Amino acid sequence: MIEFKNVSKIYPPDFVGVKNISLRIQDGEFVSVIGKSGSGKTTLVKLLMAEEPISHGELKIGDVEVTKIKRNEIPSLRRQIGAVFQDYKLLPRKTIFENVAYALEVCGINNKRIGEIVPQVLRVVGLEGKEGRYPLQISGGEQQRAAIARALVHSPKLLVADEPTGNLDALNTQEIIELLKKINSLGTTVLLVTHNREVVNALKKRVVTLDMGMVVGDAEHGRYKI
Amino acid sequence: MISNLQKIFKFGAQNFARNFWLKILTIVILTVLLLLINGLVIINFLTNEASRQVQSKVDVSIYLKTSATNEEAQSLRSYLMSLANVSNVTYKSSDDVLKEFKETHKDDQDILSSLTFLETNPFGGALVVQTVNVNDYNTVLKQLDTPIYDKIIENKDFGDNEKLIEVINRMTSFVKQFIVLISLFFALIAVIVIFNTIRMGIDAHRHEISIMRLVGAANWFVKGQFVVELLIYSTIAAIASLILIFPIISVIQPNVLAFFNGQAGDIFAYYRANIFGLFALQFVGIFAFSLLSAWFALGRYLKK
Ligand SMILES: Nc1ncnc2c1ncn2[C@@H]1O[C@H](COP(=O)(O)OP(=O)(O)OP(=O)(O)O)[C@@H](O)[C@H]1O
Ligand SMILES: [Mg+2]
């Protein structure tokens, strides 16, 4: 379970990222987060990843108190989360295969297992044949799919995706959303940040709406409405 | 654990290979620094060698009276040999001394003809003493200032040696101070250059470092990759400087020989004899410095 209790994030000197967020997300839920640009969606993701310190409040992921986490405990928290970043964050000097494999390498998985899993996941996101290329040698949509593959490859308990379909066409978007739904049905909690009206409406799942850093809507079977 | 080490080596080598030209620049800088340090090693070797060679030429001759018996000469020799600061004592018979005297004065007919007037050899035997250290001569000579030895010693000839020793001592201590100063200066420059070179290299990777961390790499995993890269740098720089130093020596050696009238130390032989020690020293030195710099530079990017 993920629990935000009155969480605020103030970027220095006094820029509000999120304000007074209280949210509970049960294990196995599929939650979409929507909101205008600058409403605090990415900030929420950064707090979950312990990428930014929390200014006020408490955040718990499972039994990890993110608010009180020690620096050397952060990597193991991140290894339990699969994250798709808004700007992909692929390693420029590693091939697509190596980028996806990296999420397994940091967990100490052996090369044999990596050789088995990575091609499967690359096939699932439609990147077979491109595994030897570097990020700059593939399209934006392909980079996005590589980022998704990296987030999935280690079968995380929680998948956090910040605009994972922002650069994909309708068909690809549909495929990726189906993939997220499938992963969710296998037990992974999914937190999907999106601007895509069709996606949210077709999902018929819980929708959390942010505005100016605050939760202004939280509905089961929600629809896209800002 | 083993497999993590393997991964760290794999990634370190990969990072090195995929940034080859940037890394080459770093290696060139490190190699040039090492060559400068080698210059100091060579200067140090040459001065030590020069002073050792000059010192080995210094000796004191103790001329014995003609009345001194062979036994007395041998017992004096044993006594001198027993002194800790005496390295060698050779005995010259009176015939040898005469021969040498004739040799030194072979152009002086007056002296030579006056010798022929004498029916017997006017010289006694002599003991030629060499000490471990040039400064020991005075101590040794003072120890012979006793009535027992006065009976058999005609003359203690220290010749011009005293002045020579003083010059050697002054030269050596001057050069030593000079080397220490220059070394400190170079060390300072080296530390600054290495620090900045390594830091620039790491700054260039700060984006990648943050991604690695976000994907869940532990700090030691990220640091380990850089340590492997530094190992590669240090090995290549140390090897390159040792390879490049030989052509440099071949240019220096004849000039040095000419300067010292053919009496200079053999730099080649010195390097050949100490190649492993010199390599290890340079490798460890450059690796330790760059490791320290990397630790400082990386710290800033490993906080979040
Ligand atoms: N590093 C930062 N320093 C200062 N302010 C920041 C920083 N990052 C975000 N903010 C501010 O925090 C607020 C929330 O930003 P956030 O990135 O979470 O928005 P978002 O909902 O993800 O927007 P978008 O849909 O455009 O990605 C914004 O007002 C933004 O200006
Ligand atoms: Mg955002």
Coordinates of C-alpha atoms and ligand atoms in Angstrom, one line a residue:
Chain A
M1 CA 0.0 0.0 0.0
I2 CA 1.1 3.5 -0.8
E3 CA 0.1 6.2 1.7
F4 CA 0.6 10.0 1.3
K5 CA -0.3 11.8 4.5
N6 CA -0.5 15.6 4.2
V7 CA 2.5 15.6 1.9
S8 CA 3.9 18.9 0.6
K9 CA 6.9 19.6 -1.5
I10 CA 8.3 23.1 -1.7
Y11 CA 11.2 23.5 -4.1
P12 CA 13.7 26.1 -2.9
P13 CA 13.2 28.9 -2.4
D14 CA 9.4 28.7 -2.2
F15 CA 8.0 27.1 -5.4
V16 CA 5.1 24.8 -4.6
G17 CA 5.4 21.4 -6.2
V18 CA 2.6 19.6 -4.3
K19 CA 0.6 20.8 -1.3
N20 CA -1.1 18.8 1.4
I21 CA -1.5 15.6 -0.6
S22 CA -3.4 12.7 1.1
L23 CA -3.8 9.6 -0.9
R24 CA -4.1 5.8 -0.3
I25 CA -3.4 3.4 -3.1
Q26 CA -4.0 -0.2 -2.4
D27 CA -1.8 -3.0 -3.6
G28 CA -2.8 -4.1 -7.1
E29 CA -4.7 -0.8 -7.9
F30 CA -4.5 0.9 -11.2
V31 CA -4.6 4.7 -10.7
S32 CA -4.5 7.4 -13.3
V33 CA -3.2 10.8 -12.3
I34 CA -4.3 13.8 -14.4
G35 CA -4.0 17.5 -14.1
K36 CA -2.9 20.6 -16.0
S37 CA 0.7 21.2 -16.8
G38 CA 2.5 22.3 -13.7
S39 CA -0.1 20.8 -11.4
G40 CA 2.4 18.6 -9.6
K41 CA 2.1 15.2 -11.3
T42 CA 5.9 14.7 -11.9
T43 CA 6.6 16.0 -8.4
L44 CA 4.4 13.2 -7.0
V45 CA 6.5 10.7 -9.0
K46 CA 9.7 12.2 -7.8
L47 CA 8.6 11.9 -4.2
L48 CA 7.7 8.2 -4.7
M49 CA 11.2 7.6 -6.2
A50 CA 12.9 9.5 -3.3
E51 CA 14.4 11.7 -5.9
E52 CA 13.4 14.8 -4.0
P53 CA 13.2 15.2 -0.3
I54 CA 9.7 15.6 1.2
S55 CA 9.1 19.0 2.8
H56 CA 6.2 18.1 5.1
G57 CA 4.0 15.1 5.8
E58 CA 4.6 11.4 5.6
L59 CA 4.9 9.0 2.7
K60 CA 4.9 5.2 3.1
I61 CA 5.4 2.7 0.3
G62 CA 4.7 -0.8 1.8
D63 CA 6.7 -0.7 5.0
V64 CA 9.3 1.8 3.7
E65 CA 8.9 5.3 5.3
V66 CA 10.1 7.3 2.4
T67 CA 10.2 10.4 4.6
K68 CA 12.8 8.9 6.9
I69 CA 14.7 6.8 4.3
K70 CA 18.4 6.7 4.7
R71 CA 20.6 7.4 1.7
N72 CA 21.9 3.9 1.4
E73 CA 18.3 2.4 1.5
I74 CA 17.2 4.4 -1.5
P75 CA 18.6 2.1 -4.2
S76 CA 16.7 -0.9 -2.9
L77 CA 13.5 1.1 -2.8
R78 CA 14.0 2.1 -6.5
R79 CA 14.7 -1.5 -7.5
Q80 CA 11.2 -2.4 -6.3
I81 CA 9.7 0.3 -8.5
G82 CA 9.6 0.4 -12.2
A83 CA 9.6 4.0 -13.5
V84 CA 9.0 5.5 -16.9
F85 CA 10.2 9.1 -16.8
Q86 CA 8.7 11.9 -18.8
D87 CA 12.0 12.5 -20.4
Y88 CA 12.8 8.8 -20.8
K89 CA 16.2 9.0 -19.1
L90 CA 18.0 6.4 -21.2
L91 CA 21.7 6.1 -20.9
P92 CA 23.1 7.7 -24.0
R93 CA 26.2 5.5 -24.3
K94 CA 24.4 2.2 -23.8
T95 CA 22.5 0.3 -26.5
I96 CA 18.8 -0.2 -26.1
F97 CA 19.5 -3.8 -24.9
E98 CA 22.0 -2.6 -22.4
N99 CA 19.6 0.2 -21.2
V100 CA 16.9 -2.3 -20.5
A101 CA 19.3 -4.8 -19.0
Y102 CA 20.7 -2.1 -16.6
A103 CA 17.6 -2.4 -14.4
L104 CA 18.5 -6.1 -14.0
E105 CA 22.3 -5.5 -13.7
V106 CA 21.8 -3.2 -10.7
C107 CA 19.9 -6.1 -9.0
G108 CA 22.8 -8.4 -9.6
I109 CA 21.0 -10.7 -12.0
N110 CA 23.4 -12.9 -13.9
N111 CA 24.1 -12.5 -17.6
K112 CA 22.3 -15.7 -18.6
R113 CA 19.0 -14.6 -17.1
I114 CA 19.5 -11.2 -18.6
G115 CA 20.0 -12.8 -22.0
E116 CA 16.7 -14.6 -21.6
I117 CA 14.4 -11.8 -20.1
V118 CA 15.5 -8.7 -22.0
P119 CA 14.7 -10.0 -25.6
Q120 CA 11.3 -11.1 -24.4
V121 CA 10.5 -7.7 -22.9
L122 CA 11.9 -5.9 -26.0
R123 CA 9.6 -8.0 -28.2
V124 CA 6.6 -7.1 -26.0
V125 CA 7.2 -3.4 -26.5
G126 CA 7.9 -3.9 -30.2
L127 CA 11.6 -3.1 -30.3
E128 CA 13.0 -6.4 -31.6
G129 CA 15.7 -5.7 -34.2
K130 CA 16.6 -2.4 -32.6
E131 CA 18.3 -3.7 -29.5
G132 CA 21.8 -2.9 -30.8
R133 CA 21.1 0.8 -31.4
Y134 CA 21.9 3.7 -29.2
P135 CA 19.0 5.9 -27.9
L136 CA 19.9 8.7 -30.4
Q137 CA 19.6 6.2 -33.2
I138 CA 15.9 5.5 -32.7
S139 CA 12.8 7.6 -32.7
G140 CA 11.2 9.4 -29.8
G141 CA 8.4 6.9 -29.6
E142 CA 10.9 4.0 -29.7
Q143 CA 12.9 5.6 -26.9
Q144 CA 9.7 5.8 -24.9
R145 CA 9.0 2.1 -25.5
A146 CA 12.6 1.3 -24.4
A147 CA 12.0 3.3 -21.2
I148 CA 8.8 1.3 -20.7
A149 CA 10.7 -2.0 -21.3
R150 CA 13.3 -1.0 -18.7
A151 CA 10.6 -0.2 -16.2
L152 CA 9.0 -3.6 -16.6
V153 CA 11.9 -5.9 -17.1
H154 CA 12.5 -6.6 -13.4
S155 CA 8.8 -7.3 -12.6
P156 CA 8.4 -4.5 -10.1
K157 CA 5.7 -4.4 -7.4
L158 CA 4.9 -0.8 -8.4
L159 CA 5.0 0.7 -11.8
V160 CA 5.1 4.5 -12.0
A161 CA 4.7 5.8 -15.5
D162 CA 5.0 9.6 -16.2
E163 CA 3.3 10.2 -19.6
P164 CA 4.5 6.9 -21.0
T165 CA 2.4 7.4 -24.2
G166 CA 3.1 11.1 -24.8
N167 CA 5.1 10.4 -27.9
L168 CA 3.2 7.4 -29.3
D169 CA 0.6 7.2 -32.0
A170 CA -2.9 5.9 -31.2
L171 CA -2.1 2.3 -32.1
N172 CA 1.0 2.2 -30.1
T173 CA -0.7 3.9 -27.2
Q174 CA -3.4 1.3 -27.2
E175 CA -0.8 -1.5 -27.1
I176 CA 1.1 0.1 -24.2
I177 CA -2.1 0.7 -22.2
E178 CA -3.1 -3.0 -22.8
L179 CA 0.3 -4.0 -21.6
L180 CA 0.0 -1.9 -18.4
K181 CA -3.5 -3.4 -17.8
K182 CA -2.0 -6.9 -18.2
I183 CA 0.8 -6.2 -15.8
N184 CA -1.7 -4.8 -13.4
S185 CA -3.9 -7.9 -13.7
L186 CA -0.8 -9.9 -12.7
G187 CA -0.7 -8.0 -9.4
T188 CA 1.5 -5.0 -10.0
T189 CA 0.3 -1.7 -8.7
V190 CA 0.2 0.9 -11.6
L191 CA 0.3 4.6 -11.2
L192 CA -0.2 6.2 -14.6
V193 CA 0.3 9.9 -15.2
T194 CA -1.3 11.0 -18.4
H195 CA -2.8 13.8 -20.5
N196 CA -4.6 11.4 -22.8
R197 CA -8.4 11.8 -22.5
E198 CA -9.2 8.7 -24.5
V199 CA -6.9 6.5 -22.4
V200 CA -8.4 7.6 -19.1
N201 CA -11.9 7.3 -20.3
A202 CA -11.4 3.8 -21.8
L203 CA -9.6 2.5 -18.7
K204 CA -12.6 3.0 -16.4
K205 CA -10.3 2.9 -13.4
R206 CA -9.6 5.2 -10.5
V207 CA -8.7 8.8 -11.5
V208 CA -6.9 11.3 -9.2
T209 CA -7.0 14.9 -10.4
L210 CA -4.4 17.5 -9.3
D211 CA -4.5 21.2 -9.6
M212 CA -1.9 23.7 -8.3
G213 CA -0.3 20.9 -6.3
M214 CA -3.5 19.7 -4.6
V215 CA -5.8 16.8 -5.0
V216 CA -9.0 18.2 -6.4
G217 CA -10.7 15.0 -7.5
D218 CA -10.4 11.3 -6.7
A219 CA -13.0 9.0 -8.3
E220 CA -13.4 5.3 -8.9
H221 CA -14.2 4.7 -12.6
G222 CA -13.3 8.3 -13.1
R223 CA -13.4 10.2 -16.4
Y224 CA -11.0 12.7 -17.8
K225 CA -12.1 16.1 -16.6
I226 CA -9.9 19.1 -15.8
Chain B
M1 CA 29.4 -10.5 -5.0
I2 CA 31.7 -12.0 -7.7
S3 CA 29.1 -11.3 -10.4
N4 CA 28.7 -7.7 -9.2
L5 CA 32.4 -7.3 -9.4
Q6 CA 32.3 -8.7 -13.0
K7 CA 29.5 -6.2 -13.8
I8 CA 31.5 -3.3 -12.4
F9 CA 34.5 -4.3 -14.5
K10 CA 32.4 -4.7 -17.6
F11 CA 30.7 -1.3 -17.2
G12 CA 34.0 0.4 -16.3
A13 CA 35.7 -0.9 -19.4
Q14 CA 32.6 -0.1 -21.5
N15 CA 32.5 3.5 -20.3
F16 CA 36.2 3.8 -21.0
A17 CA 35.9 2.3 -24.5
R18 CA 32.8 4.4 -25.5
N19 CA 34.4 7.7 -24.6
F20 CA 37.7 6.9 -26.1
W21 CA 38.8 10.3 -27.3
L22 CA 37.8 12.1 -24.2
K23 CA 39.7 9.5 -22.2
I24 CA 42.7 9.8 -24.4
L25 CA 43.0 13.4 -23.5
T26 CA 43.0 12.5 -19.8
I27 CA 45.6 9.8 -20.3
V28 CA 47.8 12.2 -22.3
I29 CA 47.7 14.7 -19.4
L30 CA 48.5 12.0 -16.8
T31 CA 51.3 10.7 -19.0
V32 CA 52.9 14.1 -19.3
L33 CA 52.8 14.6 -15.6
L34 CA 54.4 11.2 -15.1
L35 CA 57.2 12.1 -17.5
L36 CA 57.9 15.3 -15.5
I37 CA 58.1 13.2 -12.4
N38 CA 60.5 10.8 -14.3
G39 CA 62.6 13.8 -15.1
L40 CA 63.0 14.4 -11.3
V41 CA 63.9 10.7 -10.8
I42 CA 66.6 11.0 -13.4
I43 CA 68.1 14.2 -12.0
N44 CA 68.1 12.6 -8.6
F45 CA 69.8 9.5 -9.9
L46 CA 72.4 11.5 -11.8
T47 CA 73.4 13.6 -8.8
N48 CA 73.6 10.5 -6.5
E49 CA 75.6 8.7 -9.1
A50 CA 77.9 11.7 -9.6
S51 CA 78.6 12.2 -6.0
R52 CA 79.1 8.5 -5.5
Q53 CA 81.6 8.4 -8.3
V54 CA 83.5 11.4 -7.0
Q55 CA 83.5 10.0 -3.5
S56 CA 84.9 6.7 -4.7
K57 CA 87.9 8.5 -6.0
V58 CA 88.7 10.1 -2.7
D59 CA 91.2 8.2 -0.5
V60 CA 93.9 8.8 2.0
S61 CA 97.4 7.4 1.7
I62 CA 99.2 6.6 4.9
Y63 CA 102.9 6.4 4.2
L64 CA 104.8 4.2 6.5
K65 CA 108.3 4.7 7.7
T66 CA 111.0 2.6 6.1
S67 CA 111.7 1.2 9.5
A68 CA 108.1 -0.2 9.8
T69 CA 108.1 -4.0 9.5
N70 CA 105.7 -6.0 7.4
E71 CA 103.9 -7.2 10.6
E72 CA 103.5 -3.7 11.8
A73 CA 102.0 -2.7 8.5
Q74 CA 99.6 -5.7 8.5
S75 CA 98.5 -5.0 12.0
L76 CA 97.8 -1.4 11.2
R77 CA 95.9 -2.6 8.2
S78 CA 93.8 -5.0 10.3
Y79 CA 93.1 -2.2 12.8
L80 CA 91.9 0.1 10.0
M81 CA 89.8 -2.6 8.5
S82 CA 88.1 -3.2 11.8
L83 CA 86.8 0.4 11.9
A84 CA 83.1 0.5 11.0
N85 CA 83.4 3.5 8.7
V86 CA 86.3 2.2 6.7
S87 CA 85.3 0.4 3.5
N88 CA 88.6 -0.7 2.1
V89 CA 92.3 -0.7 2.9
T90 CA 94.9 -1.7 0.3
Y91 CA 98.6 -2.2 1.1
K92 CA 101.3 -1.0 -1.2
S93 CA 104.8 -2.3 -0.8
S94 CA 107.7 0.2 -0.8
D95 CA 108.5 -1.0 -4.4
D96 CA 105.0 -0.1 -5.5
V97 CA 105.3 3.3 -3.9
L98 CA 108.6 3.9 -5.6
K99 CA 107.2 2.9 -9.0
E100 CA 104.3 5.2 -8.5
F101 CA 106.5 8.1 -7.5
K102 CA 108.6 7.6 -10.6
E103 CA 105.5 7.5 -12.7
T104 CA 104.1 10.8 -11.3
H105 CA 107.5 12.5 -11.8
K106 CA 108.5 10.9 -15.1
D107 CA 108.9 14.3 -16.7
D108 CA 111.0 15.8 -14.0
Q109 CA 114.6 14.7 -14.8
D110 CA 116.0 16.4 -11.6
I111 CA 113.9 14.3 -9.3
L112 CA 114.5 11.1 -11.2
S113 CA 118.3 11.6 -11.3
S114 CA 118.4 12.4 -7.6
L115 CA 116.7 9.1 -7.0
T116 CA 119.4 7.2 -8.8
F117 CA 121.9 8.7 -6.3
L118 CA 120.2 6.8 -3.5
E119 CA 121.2 3.2 -3.3
T120 CA 118.2 2.0 -1.4
N121 CA 114.5 2.7 -1.8
P122 CA 113.8 5.8 0.3
F123 CA 110.1 4.9 0.6
G124 CA 108.3 2.8 3.1
G125 CA 105.1 0.9 2.3
A126 CA 101.8 2.7 2.2
L127 CA 98.2 2.0 3.2
V128 CA 95.5 3.4 1.0
V129 CA 92.3 3.9 3.0
Q130 CA 88.8 4.4 1.6
T131 CA 85.9 5.2 4.0
V132 CA 82.2 4.5 3.6
N133 CA 81.4 8.2 3.7
V134 CA 83.7 11.1 2.7
N135 CA 83.0 12.8 6.0
D136 CA 84.6 9.9 7.9
Y137 CA 88.2 10.6 6.8
N138 CA 88.9 13.1 9.6
T139 CA 87.6 10.7 12.3
V140 CA 89.7 7.9 10.9
L141 CA 92.8 10.0 10.7
K142 CA 92.3 11.2 14.3
Q143 CA 92.2 7.7 15.5
L144 CA 95.7 7.2 14.2
D145 CA 97.0 10.1 16.3
T146 CA 98.5 7.8 19.0
P147 CA 102.2 7.3 20.0
I148 CA 102.0 3.6 18.9
Y149 CA 101.1 4.5 15.3
D150 CA 103.3 7.6 15.2
K151 CA 106.3 5.3 15.4
I152 CA 105.5 3.7 12.1
I153 CA 103.6 6.4 10.2
E154 CA 105.8 8.8 8.2
N155 CA 103.1 11.0 6.8
K156 CA 99.3 11.1 6.3
D157 CA 98.5 12.5 2.9
F158 CA 95.1 13.9 2.5
G159 CA 96.1 16.1 -0.4
D160 CA 93.4 18.2 -2.0
N161 CA 90.8 15.8 -0.8
E162 CA 89.5 18.1 2.0
K163 CA 88.5 20.8 -0.4
L164 CA 87.0 18.3 -2.8
I165 CA 84.9 16.8 -0.1
E166 CA 83.6 20.2 0.9
V167 CA 82.6 21.0 -2.7
I168 CA 80.8 17.6 -3.0
N169 CA 79.0 18.1 0.2
R170 CA 77.8 21.6 -0.7
M171 CA 76.8 20.5 -4.2
T172 CA 74.9 17.5 -3.0
S173 CA 72.9 19.3 -0.4
F174 CA 72.1 22.1 -2.9
V175 CA 70.9 19.7 -5.5
K176 CA 68.9 17.8 -2.9
Q177 CA 67.2 21.0 -1.7
F178 CA 66.5 22.0 -5.3
I179 CA 65.0 18.6 -6.1
V180 CA 62.8 18.7 -3.0
L181 CA 61.6 22.1 -3.9
I182 CA 60.9 21.3 -7.6
S183 CA 59.2 18.0 -6.5
L184 CA 56.9 19.8 -4.2
F185 CA 56.1 22.3 -6.9
F186 CA 55.4 19.5 -9.4
A187 CA 53.4 17.6 -6.9
L188 CA 51.2 20.6 -6.3
I189 CA 50.7 21.1 -10.0
A190 CA 50.1 17.4 -10.5
V191 CA 47.5 17.3 -7.8
I192 CA 45.6 20.3 -9.2
V193 CA 45.8 19.0 -12.8
I194 CA 44.7 15.5 -11.9
F195 CA 41.9 16.8 -9.7
N196 CA 40.5 19.0 -12.4
T197 CA 41.0 16.4 -15.2
I198 CA 39.2 13.7 -13.3
R199 CA 36.5 16.1 -12.1
M200 CA 35.8 17.3 -15.7
G201 CA 35.5 13.7 -16.8
I202 CA 33.0 12.9 -14.0
D203 CA 31.0 16.2 -14.6
A204 CA 30.6 15.1 -18.2
H205 CA 28.8 12.0 -16.9
R206 CA 26.6 13.5 -14.2
H207 CA 23.5 13.0 -16.3
E208 CA 24.3 9.3 -16.6
I209 CA 25.1 9.0 -13.0
S210 CA 21.7 10.4 -12.0
I211 CA 20.0 7.9 -14.4
M212 CA 22.0 5.0 -13.0
R213 CA 20.9 6.0 -9.5
L214 CA 17.3 6.4 -10.5
V215 CA 17.3 2.9 -12.0
G216 CA 18.5 1.6 -8.6
A217 CA 22.2 1.4 -8.8
A218 CA 23.8 1.6 -5.4
N219 CA 26.5 4.2 -4.8
W220 CA 29.3 1.6 -4.7
F221 CA 28.1 0.2 -8.0
V222 CA 28.4 3.6 -9.7
K223 CA 31.7 4.4 -7.9
G224 CA 33.1 1.0 -8.8
Q225 CA 32.7 1.7 -12.5
F226 CA 34.7 4.9 -12.2
V227 CA 37.4 3.1 -10.1
V228 CA 37.8 0.6 -12.9
E229 CA 38.1 3.4 -15.4
L230 CA 40.8 5.1 -13.2
L231 CA 42.6 1.7 -13.0
I232 CA 42.7 1.6 -16.8
Y233 CA 43.9 5.3 -17.0
S234 CA 46.6 4.7 -14.4
T235 CA 47.9 1.5 -16.0
I236 CA 48.0 3.0 -19.5
A237 CA 49.6 6.3 -18.3
A238 CA 52.2 4.4 -16.3
I239 CA 53.1 2.1 -19.2
A240 CA 53.1 5.0 -21.7
S241 CA 55.4 7.1 -19.6
L242 CA 57.8 4.2 -19.1
I243 CA 57.8 3.5 -22.8
L244 CA 58.3 7.2 -23.7
I245 CA 61.0 7.7 -21.2
F246 CA 63.4 5.4 -23.1
P247 CA 63.7 7.5 -26.2
I248 CA 63.9 10.6 -24.0
I249 CA 66.8 9.0 -22.0
S250 CA 68.5 8.1 -25.3
V251 CA 68.5 11.8 -26.1
I252 CA 69.6 12.9 -22.6
Q253 CA 72.2 10.3 -21.9
P254 CA 74.9 11.4 -24.5
N255 CA 74.4 15.0 -23.4
V256 CA 74.8 14.2 -19.8
L257 CA 77.9 12.1 -20.6
A258 CA 79.4 15.0 -22.5
F259 CA 78.6 17.3 -19.6
F260 CA 80.2 15.1 -17.0
N261 CA 83.2 14.1 -19.1
G262 CA 82.0 10.6 -19.6
Q263 CA 81.6 10.0 -15.9
A264 CA 77.8 10.2 -15.6
G265 CA 75.7 7.3 -14.4
D266 CA 74.0 5.0 -16.9
I267 CA 70.3 6.0 -16.8
F268 CA 69.3 3.1 -19.0
A269 CA 70.9 0.6 -16.7
Y270 CA 69.2 2.3 -13.8
Y271 CA 65.7 2.1 -15.4
R272 CA 66.3 -1.5 -16.6
A273 CA 67.3 -2.5 -13.1
N274 CA 64.4 -0.7 -11.4
I275 CA 61.7 -1.0 -14.0
F276 CA 59.1 -2.8 -11.8
G277 CA 59.6 -0.5 -8.8
L278 CA 59.4 2.6 -11.0
F279 CA 56.3 1.3 -12.7
A280 CA 54.6 0.3 -9.5
L281 CA 55.4 3.7 -7.9
Q282 CA 54.0 5.7 -10.8
F283 CA 51.0 3.5 -11.1
V284 CA 50.1 3.6 -7.4
G285 CA 50.8 7.3 -7.2
I286 CA 48.7 8.3 -10.2
F287 CA 45.9 5.9 -9.2
A288 CA 45.8 7.1 -5.6
F289 CA 45.7 10.7 -6.6
S290 CA 43.0 10.2 -9.2
L291 CA 41.0 8.0 -6.9
L292 CA 41.0 10.7 -4.3
S293 CA 39.9 13.3 -6.9
A294 CA 37.2 11.1 -8.2
W295 CA 35.9 10.5 -4.7
F296 CA 35.5 14.3 -4.1
A297 CA 34.0 14.8 -7.6
L298 CA 31.5 11.9 -7.4
G299 CA 30.3 12.8 -3.9
R300 CA 28.3 15.7 -5.2
Y301 CA 26.4 13.5 -7.7
L302 CA 25.6 10.6 -5.4
K303 CA 23.6 12.4 -2.8
K304 CA 20.1 12.1 -4.2
Ligands
LIG1 N1 13.2 21.6 -9.7 C1 12.2 22.5 -9.5 N2 12.5 23.7 -9.0 C2 11.5 24.6 -8.7 N3 10.2 24.4 -9.1 C3 9.9 23.2 -9.7 C4 10.8 22.2 -9.9 N4 10.2 21.2 -10.5 C5 8.9 21.5 -10.6 N5 8.7 22.7 -10.1 C6 7.4 23.4 -10.0 O1 6.5 22.6 -9.3 C7 5.3 22.6 -9.9 C8 4.8 21.2 -10.3 O2 5.7 20.7 -11.3 P1 5.6 19.3 -12.0 O3 6.8 19.0 -12.8 O4 5.3 18.3 -10.9 O5 4.3 19.5 -12.9 P2 3.6 18.4 -13.9 O6 2.2 18.3 -13.4 O7 4.4 17.2 -14.0 O8 3.6 19.2 -15.2 P3 3.7 18.6 -16.8 O9 2.4 18.1 -17.1 O10 4.0 19.9 -17.6 O11 4.8 17.6 -16.8 C9 5.4 23.5 -11.1 O12 4.8 24.8 -10.7 C10 6.8 23.7 -11.4 O13 7.2 24.9 -11.8
MG2 MG 5.4 16.3 -15.5

